PDB file of C-alpha atoms in Angstrom:
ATOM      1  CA  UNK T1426       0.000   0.000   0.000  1.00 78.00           C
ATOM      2  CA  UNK T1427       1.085   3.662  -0.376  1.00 83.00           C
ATOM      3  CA  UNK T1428       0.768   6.269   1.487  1.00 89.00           C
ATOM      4  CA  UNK T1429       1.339  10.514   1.523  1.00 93.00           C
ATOM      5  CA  UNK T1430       2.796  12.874   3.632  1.00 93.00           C
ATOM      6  CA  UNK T1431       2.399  16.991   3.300  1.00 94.00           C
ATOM      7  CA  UNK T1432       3.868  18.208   6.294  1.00 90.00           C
ATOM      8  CA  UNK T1433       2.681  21.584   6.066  1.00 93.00           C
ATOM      9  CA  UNK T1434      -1.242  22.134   6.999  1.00 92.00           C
ATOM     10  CA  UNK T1435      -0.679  25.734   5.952  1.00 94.00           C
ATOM     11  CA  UNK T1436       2.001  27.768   4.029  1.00 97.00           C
ATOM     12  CA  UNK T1437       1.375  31.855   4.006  1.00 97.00           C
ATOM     13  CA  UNK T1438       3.877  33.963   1.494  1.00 97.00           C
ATOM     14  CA  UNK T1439       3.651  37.162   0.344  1.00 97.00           C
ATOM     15  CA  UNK T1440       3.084  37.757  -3.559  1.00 97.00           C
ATOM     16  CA  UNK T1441       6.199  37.112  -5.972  1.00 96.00           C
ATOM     17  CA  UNK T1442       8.072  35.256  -3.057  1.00 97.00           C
ATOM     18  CA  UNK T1443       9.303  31.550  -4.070  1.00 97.00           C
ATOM     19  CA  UNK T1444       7.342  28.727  -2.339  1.00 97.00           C
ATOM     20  CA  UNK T1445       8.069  24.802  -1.631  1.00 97.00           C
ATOM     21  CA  UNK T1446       5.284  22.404  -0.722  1.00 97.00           C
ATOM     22  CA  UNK T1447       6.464  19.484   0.039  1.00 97.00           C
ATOM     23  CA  UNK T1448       5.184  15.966  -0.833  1.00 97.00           C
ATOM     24  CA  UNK T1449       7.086  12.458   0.718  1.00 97.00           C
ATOM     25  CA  UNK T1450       5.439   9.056   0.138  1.00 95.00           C
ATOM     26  CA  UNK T1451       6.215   5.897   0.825  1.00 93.00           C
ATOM     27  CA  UNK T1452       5.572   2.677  -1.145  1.00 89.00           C
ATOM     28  CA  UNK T1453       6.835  -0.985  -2.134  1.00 87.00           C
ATOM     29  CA  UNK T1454       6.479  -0.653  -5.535  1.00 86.00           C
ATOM     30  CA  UNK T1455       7.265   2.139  -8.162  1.00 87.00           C
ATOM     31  CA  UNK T1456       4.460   4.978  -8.567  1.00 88.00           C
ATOM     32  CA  UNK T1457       3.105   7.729 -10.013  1.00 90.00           C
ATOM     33  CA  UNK T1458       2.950  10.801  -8.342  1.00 93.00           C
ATOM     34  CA  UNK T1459       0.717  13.453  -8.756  1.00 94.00           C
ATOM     35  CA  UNK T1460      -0.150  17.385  -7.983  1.00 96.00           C
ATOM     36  CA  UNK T1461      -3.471  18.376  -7.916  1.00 95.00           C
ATOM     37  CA  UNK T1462      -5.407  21.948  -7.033  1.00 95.00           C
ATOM     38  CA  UNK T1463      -8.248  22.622  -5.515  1.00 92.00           C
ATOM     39  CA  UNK T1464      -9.944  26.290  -5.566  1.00 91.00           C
ATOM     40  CA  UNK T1465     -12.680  26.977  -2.748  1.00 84.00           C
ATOM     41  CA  UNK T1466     -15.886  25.183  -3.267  1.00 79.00           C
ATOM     42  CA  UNK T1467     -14.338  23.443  -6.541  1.00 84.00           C
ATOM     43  CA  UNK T1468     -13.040  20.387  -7.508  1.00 86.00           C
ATOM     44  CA  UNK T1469     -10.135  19.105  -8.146  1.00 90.00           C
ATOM     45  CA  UNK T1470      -7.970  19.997 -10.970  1.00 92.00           C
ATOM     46  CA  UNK T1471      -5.016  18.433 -12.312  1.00 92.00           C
ATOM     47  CA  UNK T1472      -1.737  20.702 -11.851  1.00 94.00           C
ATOM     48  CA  UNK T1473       0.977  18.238 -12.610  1.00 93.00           C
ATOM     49  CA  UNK T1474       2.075  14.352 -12.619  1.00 92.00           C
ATOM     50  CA  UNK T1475       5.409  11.931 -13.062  1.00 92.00           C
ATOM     51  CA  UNK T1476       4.609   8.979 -14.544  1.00 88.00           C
ATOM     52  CA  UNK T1477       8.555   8.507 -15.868  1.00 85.00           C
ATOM     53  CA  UNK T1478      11.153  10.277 -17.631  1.00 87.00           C
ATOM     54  CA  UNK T1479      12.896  13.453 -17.084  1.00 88.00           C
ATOM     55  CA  UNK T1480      12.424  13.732 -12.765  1.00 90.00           C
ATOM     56  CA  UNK T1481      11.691  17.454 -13.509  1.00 92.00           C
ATOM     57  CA  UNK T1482       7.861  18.050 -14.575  1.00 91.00           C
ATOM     58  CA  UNK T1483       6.346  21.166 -14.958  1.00 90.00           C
ATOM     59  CA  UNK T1484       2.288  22.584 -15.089  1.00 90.00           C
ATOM     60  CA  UNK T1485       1.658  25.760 -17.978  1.00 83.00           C
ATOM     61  CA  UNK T1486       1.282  28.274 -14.646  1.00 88.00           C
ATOM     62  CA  UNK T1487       4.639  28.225 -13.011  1.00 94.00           C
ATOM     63  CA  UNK T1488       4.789  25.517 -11.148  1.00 96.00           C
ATOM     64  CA  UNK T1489       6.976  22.416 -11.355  1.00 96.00           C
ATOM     65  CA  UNK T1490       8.127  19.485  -9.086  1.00 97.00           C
ATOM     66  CA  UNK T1491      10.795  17.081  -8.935  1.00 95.00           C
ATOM     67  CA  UNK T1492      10.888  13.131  -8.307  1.00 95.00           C
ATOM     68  CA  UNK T1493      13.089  12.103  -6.145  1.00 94.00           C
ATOM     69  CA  UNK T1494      13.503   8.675  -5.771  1.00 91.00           C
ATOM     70  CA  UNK T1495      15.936   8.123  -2.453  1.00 93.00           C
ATOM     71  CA  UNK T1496      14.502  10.644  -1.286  1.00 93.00           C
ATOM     72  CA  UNK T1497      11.018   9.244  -1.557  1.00 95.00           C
ATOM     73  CA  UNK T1498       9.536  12.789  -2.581  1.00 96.00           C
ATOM     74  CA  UNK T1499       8.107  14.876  -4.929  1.00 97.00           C
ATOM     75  CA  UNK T1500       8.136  18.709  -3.487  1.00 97.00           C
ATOM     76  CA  UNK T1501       6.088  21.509  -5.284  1.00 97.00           C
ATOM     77  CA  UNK T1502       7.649  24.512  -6.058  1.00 97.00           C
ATOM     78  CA  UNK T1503       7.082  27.883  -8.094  1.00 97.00           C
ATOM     79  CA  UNK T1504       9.618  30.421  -7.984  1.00 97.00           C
ATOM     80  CA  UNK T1505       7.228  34.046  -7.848  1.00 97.00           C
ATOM     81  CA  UNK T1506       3.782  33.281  -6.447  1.00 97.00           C
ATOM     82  CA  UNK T1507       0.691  35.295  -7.526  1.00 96.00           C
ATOM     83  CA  UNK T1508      -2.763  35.843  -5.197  1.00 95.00           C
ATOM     84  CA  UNK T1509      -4.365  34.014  -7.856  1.00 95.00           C
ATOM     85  CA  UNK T1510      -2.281  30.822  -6.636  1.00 96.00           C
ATOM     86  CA  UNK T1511      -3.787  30.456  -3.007  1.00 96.00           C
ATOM     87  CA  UNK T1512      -5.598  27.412  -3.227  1.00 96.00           C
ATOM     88  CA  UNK T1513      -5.431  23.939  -0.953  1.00 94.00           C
ATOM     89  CA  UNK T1514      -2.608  21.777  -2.950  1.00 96.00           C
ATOM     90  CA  UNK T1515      -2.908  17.878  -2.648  1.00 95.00           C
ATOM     91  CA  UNK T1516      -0.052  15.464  -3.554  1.00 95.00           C
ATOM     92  CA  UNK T1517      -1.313  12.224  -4.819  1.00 93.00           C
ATOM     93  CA  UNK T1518       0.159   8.615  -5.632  1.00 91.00           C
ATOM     94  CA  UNK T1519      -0.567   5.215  -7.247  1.00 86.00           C
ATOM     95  CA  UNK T1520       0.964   2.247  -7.831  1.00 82.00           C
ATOM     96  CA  UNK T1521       2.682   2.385 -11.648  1.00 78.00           C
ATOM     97  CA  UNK T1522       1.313  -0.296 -13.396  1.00 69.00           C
ATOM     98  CA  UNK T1523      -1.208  -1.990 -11.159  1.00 63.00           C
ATOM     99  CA  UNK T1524      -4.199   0.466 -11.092  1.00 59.00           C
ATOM    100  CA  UNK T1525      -5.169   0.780  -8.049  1.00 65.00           C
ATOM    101  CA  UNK T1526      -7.215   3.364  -5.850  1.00 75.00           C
ATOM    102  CA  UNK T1527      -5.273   6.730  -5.964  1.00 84.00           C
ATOM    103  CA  UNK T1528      -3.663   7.857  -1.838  1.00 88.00           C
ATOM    104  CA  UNK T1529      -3.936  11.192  -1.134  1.00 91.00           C
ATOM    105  CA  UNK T1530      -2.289  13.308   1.356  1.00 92.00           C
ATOM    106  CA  UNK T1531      -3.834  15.824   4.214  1.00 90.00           C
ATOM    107  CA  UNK T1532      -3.561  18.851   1.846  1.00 93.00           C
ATOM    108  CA  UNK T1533      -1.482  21.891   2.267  1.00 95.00           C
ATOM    109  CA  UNK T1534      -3.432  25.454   2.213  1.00 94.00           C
ATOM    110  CA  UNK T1535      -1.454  27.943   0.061  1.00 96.00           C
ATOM    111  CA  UNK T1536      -2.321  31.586   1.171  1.00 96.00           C
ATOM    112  CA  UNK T1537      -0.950  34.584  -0.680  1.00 96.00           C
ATOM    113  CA  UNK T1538      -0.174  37.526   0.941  1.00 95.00           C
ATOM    114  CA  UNK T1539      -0.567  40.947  -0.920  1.00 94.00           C
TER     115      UNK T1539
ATOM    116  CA  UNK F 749     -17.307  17.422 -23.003  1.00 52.00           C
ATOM    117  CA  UNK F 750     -19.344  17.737 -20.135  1.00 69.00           C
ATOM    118  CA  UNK F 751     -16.467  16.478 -17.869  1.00 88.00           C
ATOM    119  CA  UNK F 752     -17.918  14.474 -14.413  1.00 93.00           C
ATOM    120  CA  UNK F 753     -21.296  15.701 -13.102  1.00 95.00           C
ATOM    121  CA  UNK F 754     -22.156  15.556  -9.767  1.00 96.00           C
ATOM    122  CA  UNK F 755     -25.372  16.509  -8.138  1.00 96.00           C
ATOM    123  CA  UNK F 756     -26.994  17.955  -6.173  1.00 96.00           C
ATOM    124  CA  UNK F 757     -23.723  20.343  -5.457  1.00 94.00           C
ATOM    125  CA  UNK F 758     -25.593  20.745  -2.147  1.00 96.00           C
ATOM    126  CA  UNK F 759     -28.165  18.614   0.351  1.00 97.00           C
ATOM    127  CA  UNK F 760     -29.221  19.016   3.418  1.00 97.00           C
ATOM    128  CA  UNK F 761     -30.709  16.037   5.570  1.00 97.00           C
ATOM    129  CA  UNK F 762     -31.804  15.615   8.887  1.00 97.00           C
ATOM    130  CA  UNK F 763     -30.564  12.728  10.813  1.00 97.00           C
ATOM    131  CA  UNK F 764     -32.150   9.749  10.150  1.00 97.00           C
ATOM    132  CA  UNK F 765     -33.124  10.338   6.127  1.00 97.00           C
ATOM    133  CA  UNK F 766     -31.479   8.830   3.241  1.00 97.00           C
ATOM    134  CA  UNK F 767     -28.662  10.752   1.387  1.00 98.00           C
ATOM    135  CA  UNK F 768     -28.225   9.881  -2.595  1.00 98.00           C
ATOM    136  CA  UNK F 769     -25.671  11.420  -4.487  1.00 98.00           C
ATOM    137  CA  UNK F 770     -25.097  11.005  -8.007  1.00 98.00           C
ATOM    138  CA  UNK F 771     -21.757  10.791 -10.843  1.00 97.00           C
ATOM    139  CA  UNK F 772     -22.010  10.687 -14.739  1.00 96.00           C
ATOM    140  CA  UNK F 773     -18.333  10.360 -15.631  1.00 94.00           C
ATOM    141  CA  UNK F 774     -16.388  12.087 -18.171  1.00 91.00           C
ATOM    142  CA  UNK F 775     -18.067  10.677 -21.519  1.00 88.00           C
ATOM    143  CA  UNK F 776     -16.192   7.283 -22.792  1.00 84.00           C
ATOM    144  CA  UNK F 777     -14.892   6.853 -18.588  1.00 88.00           C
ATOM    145  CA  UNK F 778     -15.732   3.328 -17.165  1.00 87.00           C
ATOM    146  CA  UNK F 779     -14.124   3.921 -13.617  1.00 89.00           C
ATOM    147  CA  UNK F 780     -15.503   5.606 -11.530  1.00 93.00           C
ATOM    148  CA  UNK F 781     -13.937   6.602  -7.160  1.00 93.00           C
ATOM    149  CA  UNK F 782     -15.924   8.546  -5.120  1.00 96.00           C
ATOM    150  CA  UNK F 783     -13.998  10.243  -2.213  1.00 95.00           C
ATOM    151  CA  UNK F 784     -14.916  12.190   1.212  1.00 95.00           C
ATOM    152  CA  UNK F 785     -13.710  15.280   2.127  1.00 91.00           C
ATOM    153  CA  UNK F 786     -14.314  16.261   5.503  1.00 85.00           C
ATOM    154  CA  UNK F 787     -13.698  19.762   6.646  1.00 73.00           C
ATOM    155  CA  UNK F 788     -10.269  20.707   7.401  1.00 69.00           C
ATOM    156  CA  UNK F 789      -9.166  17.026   6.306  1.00 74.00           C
ATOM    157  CA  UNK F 790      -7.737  15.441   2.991  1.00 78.00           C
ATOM    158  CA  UNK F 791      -9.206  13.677   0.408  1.00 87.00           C
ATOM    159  CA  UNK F 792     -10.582   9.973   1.997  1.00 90.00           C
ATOM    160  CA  UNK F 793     -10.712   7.166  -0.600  1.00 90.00           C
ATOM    161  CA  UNK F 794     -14.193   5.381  -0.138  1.00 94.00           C
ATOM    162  CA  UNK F 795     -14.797   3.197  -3.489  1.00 94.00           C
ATOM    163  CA  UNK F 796     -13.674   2.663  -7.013  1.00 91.00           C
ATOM    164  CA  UNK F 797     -16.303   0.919  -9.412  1.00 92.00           C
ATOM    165  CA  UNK F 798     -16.301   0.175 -13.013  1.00 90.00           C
ATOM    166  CA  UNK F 799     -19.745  -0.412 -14.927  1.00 89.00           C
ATOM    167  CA  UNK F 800     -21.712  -3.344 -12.664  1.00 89.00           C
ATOM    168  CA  UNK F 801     -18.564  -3.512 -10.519  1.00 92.00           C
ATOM    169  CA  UNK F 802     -17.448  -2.650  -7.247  1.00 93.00           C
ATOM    170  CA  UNK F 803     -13.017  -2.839  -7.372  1.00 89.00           C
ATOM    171  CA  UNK F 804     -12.652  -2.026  -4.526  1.00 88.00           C
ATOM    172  CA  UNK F 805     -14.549  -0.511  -1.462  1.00 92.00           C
ATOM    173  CA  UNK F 806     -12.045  -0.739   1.279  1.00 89.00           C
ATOM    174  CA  UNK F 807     -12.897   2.796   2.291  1.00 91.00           C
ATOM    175  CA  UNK F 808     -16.455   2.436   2.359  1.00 93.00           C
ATOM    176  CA  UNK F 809     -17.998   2.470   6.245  1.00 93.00           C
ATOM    177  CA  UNK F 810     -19.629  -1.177   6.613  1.00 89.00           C
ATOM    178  CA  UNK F 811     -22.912   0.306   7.885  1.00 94.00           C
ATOM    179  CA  UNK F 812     -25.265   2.298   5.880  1.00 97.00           C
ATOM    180  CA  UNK F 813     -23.047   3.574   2.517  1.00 97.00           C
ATOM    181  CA  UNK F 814     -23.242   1.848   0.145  1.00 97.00           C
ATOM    182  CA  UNK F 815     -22.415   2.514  -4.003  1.00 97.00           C
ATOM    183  CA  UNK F 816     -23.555   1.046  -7.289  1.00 96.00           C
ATOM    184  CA  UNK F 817     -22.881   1.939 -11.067  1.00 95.00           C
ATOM    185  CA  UNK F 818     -25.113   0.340 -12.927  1.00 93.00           C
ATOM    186  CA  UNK F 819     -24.925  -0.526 -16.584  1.00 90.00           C
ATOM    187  CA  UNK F 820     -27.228   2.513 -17.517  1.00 90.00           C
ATOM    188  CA  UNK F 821     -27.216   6.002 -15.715  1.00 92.00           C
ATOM    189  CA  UNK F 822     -24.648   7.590 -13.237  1.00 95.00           C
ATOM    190  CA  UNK F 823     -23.007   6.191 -10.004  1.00 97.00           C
ATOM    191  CA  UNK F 824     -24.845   6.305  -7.298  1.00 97.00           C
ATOM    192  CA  UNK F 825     -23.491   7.289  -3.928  1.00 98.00           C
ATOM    193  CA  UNK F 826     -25.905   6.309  -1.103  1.00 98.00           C
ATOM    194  CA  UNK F 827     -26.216   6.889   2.927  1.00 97.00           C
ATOM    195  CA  UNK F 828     -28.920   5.640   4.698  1.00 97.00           C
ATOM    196  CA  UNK F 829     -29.578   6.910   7.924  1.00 97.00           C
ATOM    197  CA  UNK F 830     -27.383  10.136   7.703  1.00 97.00           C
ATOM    198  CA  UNK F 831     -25.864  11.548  11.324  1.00 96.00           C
ATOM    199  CA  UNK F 832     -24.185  14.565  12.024  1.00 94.00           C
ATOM    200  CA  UNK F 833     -20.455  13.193  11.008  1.00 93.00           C
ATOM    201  CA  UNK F 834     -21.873  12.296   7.474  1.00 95.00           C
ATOM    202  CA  UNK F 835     -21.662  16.020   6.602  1.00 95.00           C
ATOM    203  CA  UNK F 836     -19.043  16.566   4.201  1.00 95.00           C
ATOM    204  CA  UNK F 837     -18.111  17.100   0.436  1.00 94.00           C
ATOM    205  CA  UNK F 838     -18.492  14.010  -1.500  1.00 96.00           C
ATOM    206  CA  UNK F 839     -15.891  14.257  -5.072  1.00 95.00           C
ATOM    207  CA  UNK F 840     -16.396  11.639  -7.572  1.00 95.00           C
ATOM    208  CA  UNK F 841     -13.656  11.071  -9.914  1.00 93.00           C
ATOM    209  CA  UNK F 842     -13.858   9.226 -13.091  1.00 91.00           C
ATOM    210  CA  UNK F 843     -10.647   7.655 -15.375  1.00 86.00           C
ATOM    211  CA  UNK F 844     -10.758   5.776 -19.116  1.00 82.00           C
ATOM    212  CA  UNK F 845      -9.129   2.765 -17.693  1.00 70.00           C
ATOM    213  CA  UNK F 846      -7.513   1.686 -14.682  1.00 61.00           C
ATOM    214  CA  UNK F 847      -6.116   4.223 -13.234  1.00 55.00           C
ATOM    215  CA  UNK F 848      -2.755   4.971 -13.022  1.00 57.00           C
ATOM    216  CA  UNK F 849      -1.160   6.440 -16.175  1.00 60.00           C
ATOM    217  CA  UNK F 850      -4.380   7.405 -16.351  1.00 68.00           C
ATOM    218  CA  UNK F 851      -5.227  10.433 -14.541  1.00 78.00           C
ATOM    219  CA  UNK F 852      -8.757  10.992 -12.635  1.00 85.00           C
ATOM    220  CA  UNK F 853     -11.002  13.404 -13.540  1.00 89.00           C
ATOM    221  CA  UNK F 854     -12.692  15.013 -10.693  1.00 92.00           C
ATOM    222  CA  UNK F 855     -16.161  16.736 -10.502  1.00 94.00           C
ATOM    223  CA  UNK F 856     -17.098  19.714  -8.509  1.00 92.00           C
ATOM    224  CA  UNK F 857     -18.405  17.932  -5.556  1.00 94.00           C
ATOM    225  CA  UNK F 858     -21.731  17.461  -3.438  1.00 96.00           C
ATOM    226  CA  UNK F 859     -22.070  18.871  -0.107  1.00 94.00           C
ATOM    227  CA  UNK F 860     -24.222  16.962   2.095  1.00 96.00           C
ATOM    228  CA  UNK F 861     -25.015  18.795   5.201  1.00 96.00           C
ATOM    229  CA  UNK F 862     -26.638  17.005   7.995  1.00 96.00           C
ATOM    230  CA  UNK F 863     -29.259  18.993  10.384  1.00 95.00           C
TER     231      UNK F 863
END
């Protein structure tokens, strides 16, 4: 089984300041790993996944997050954050290859400061 | 492309009725996971079905949920008997295939409130 750690509830920064969230997992076999978004009262969305390849993957706003594999984690980061950004950020993984039920973790509330 | 409807976005029960929450998946999607979010928590895997099939429902409380997807018409996502600690946003997610490489596809949500 898998399973997700975000060890920061909630991450204030002010506007155009760099941010890390950061995503550590643990599992038996080799995953996936996933960012997603969710806006107040929303679903949801998508921001970013590694599925294999290139341990750097990046999302069309800014973002990007890197695999790393003895490290077991897969931090979020964007270098100049905009208000339009706060949101609650999950990390996400599933077992590559075996389709199984995706793991979430507890979340991590982005709040940009003006 | 509708993407995955959910409704009612919002219901509100009193203890003791029946809760039913419905999922059309993303048009040519055969999986279908509902989650629970409660407030201030993460995302809580509760079932993953395919058309007739339940995968796997390992999240699902043994009392009084229960989920079906039949051959014809959405998911259905049902509580019987709804108490206070059943109040919470209900996602659905739907995926082509196995998921996996596959990414889900979530809806906007239902919020079932409990009175």
């Amino acid at each position: 089984a898998q399973s997700v750690t975000q060890l920061d509830s909630q991450v204030p920064v002010f506007e155009e300041a760099p941010v890390e969230l950061r995503c550590n997992y643990s599992s038996s076999v080799s995953v996936y790993l996933f960012w997603y978004v969710q806006y107040p009262n929303q679903g949801l969305q998508l921001l970013l996944k590694y599925l294999s390849g290139s341990t750097l993957v990046e999302s069309i706003n800014g973002f990007e997050a890197e695999f790393n594999k003895s490290q077991t984690s897969f931090h979020l980061r964007k270098p100049s954050v905009h208000i339009s950004d706060t949101a609650e950020y999950f990390c996400a993984v599933t077992a590559a290859n075996y389709g199984q039920n995706f793991v979430f973790g507890p979340g991590t509330r982005l709040s940009v400061l003006p | 492309n509708a993407g995955v409807m959910q409704n009612p976005r919002h219901l509100v029960r009193r203890r003791g009725q029946e809760a039913r929450l419905r999922c059309s998946p993303m048009k040519g999607h055969s999986h279908v996971y509902w989650y629970r979010q409660l407030p201030e928590e993460g995302l809580k895997f509760m079932v993953y079905l395919q058309k007739e099939n339940i995968i796997d429902e390992s999240g699902m409380p043994k009392e009084r949920f229960s989920a079906e997807f039949p051959k014809e018409g959405p998911s259905i996502l049902r509580i019987q008997q709804v108490v206070r600690g059943d109040s919470a946003a209900y996602f659905c997610a739907s995926s082509p295939a196995l998921a996996g490489a596959n990414v889900l596809t979530f809806g906007a949500g239902s919020r079932l409130t409990v009175l």
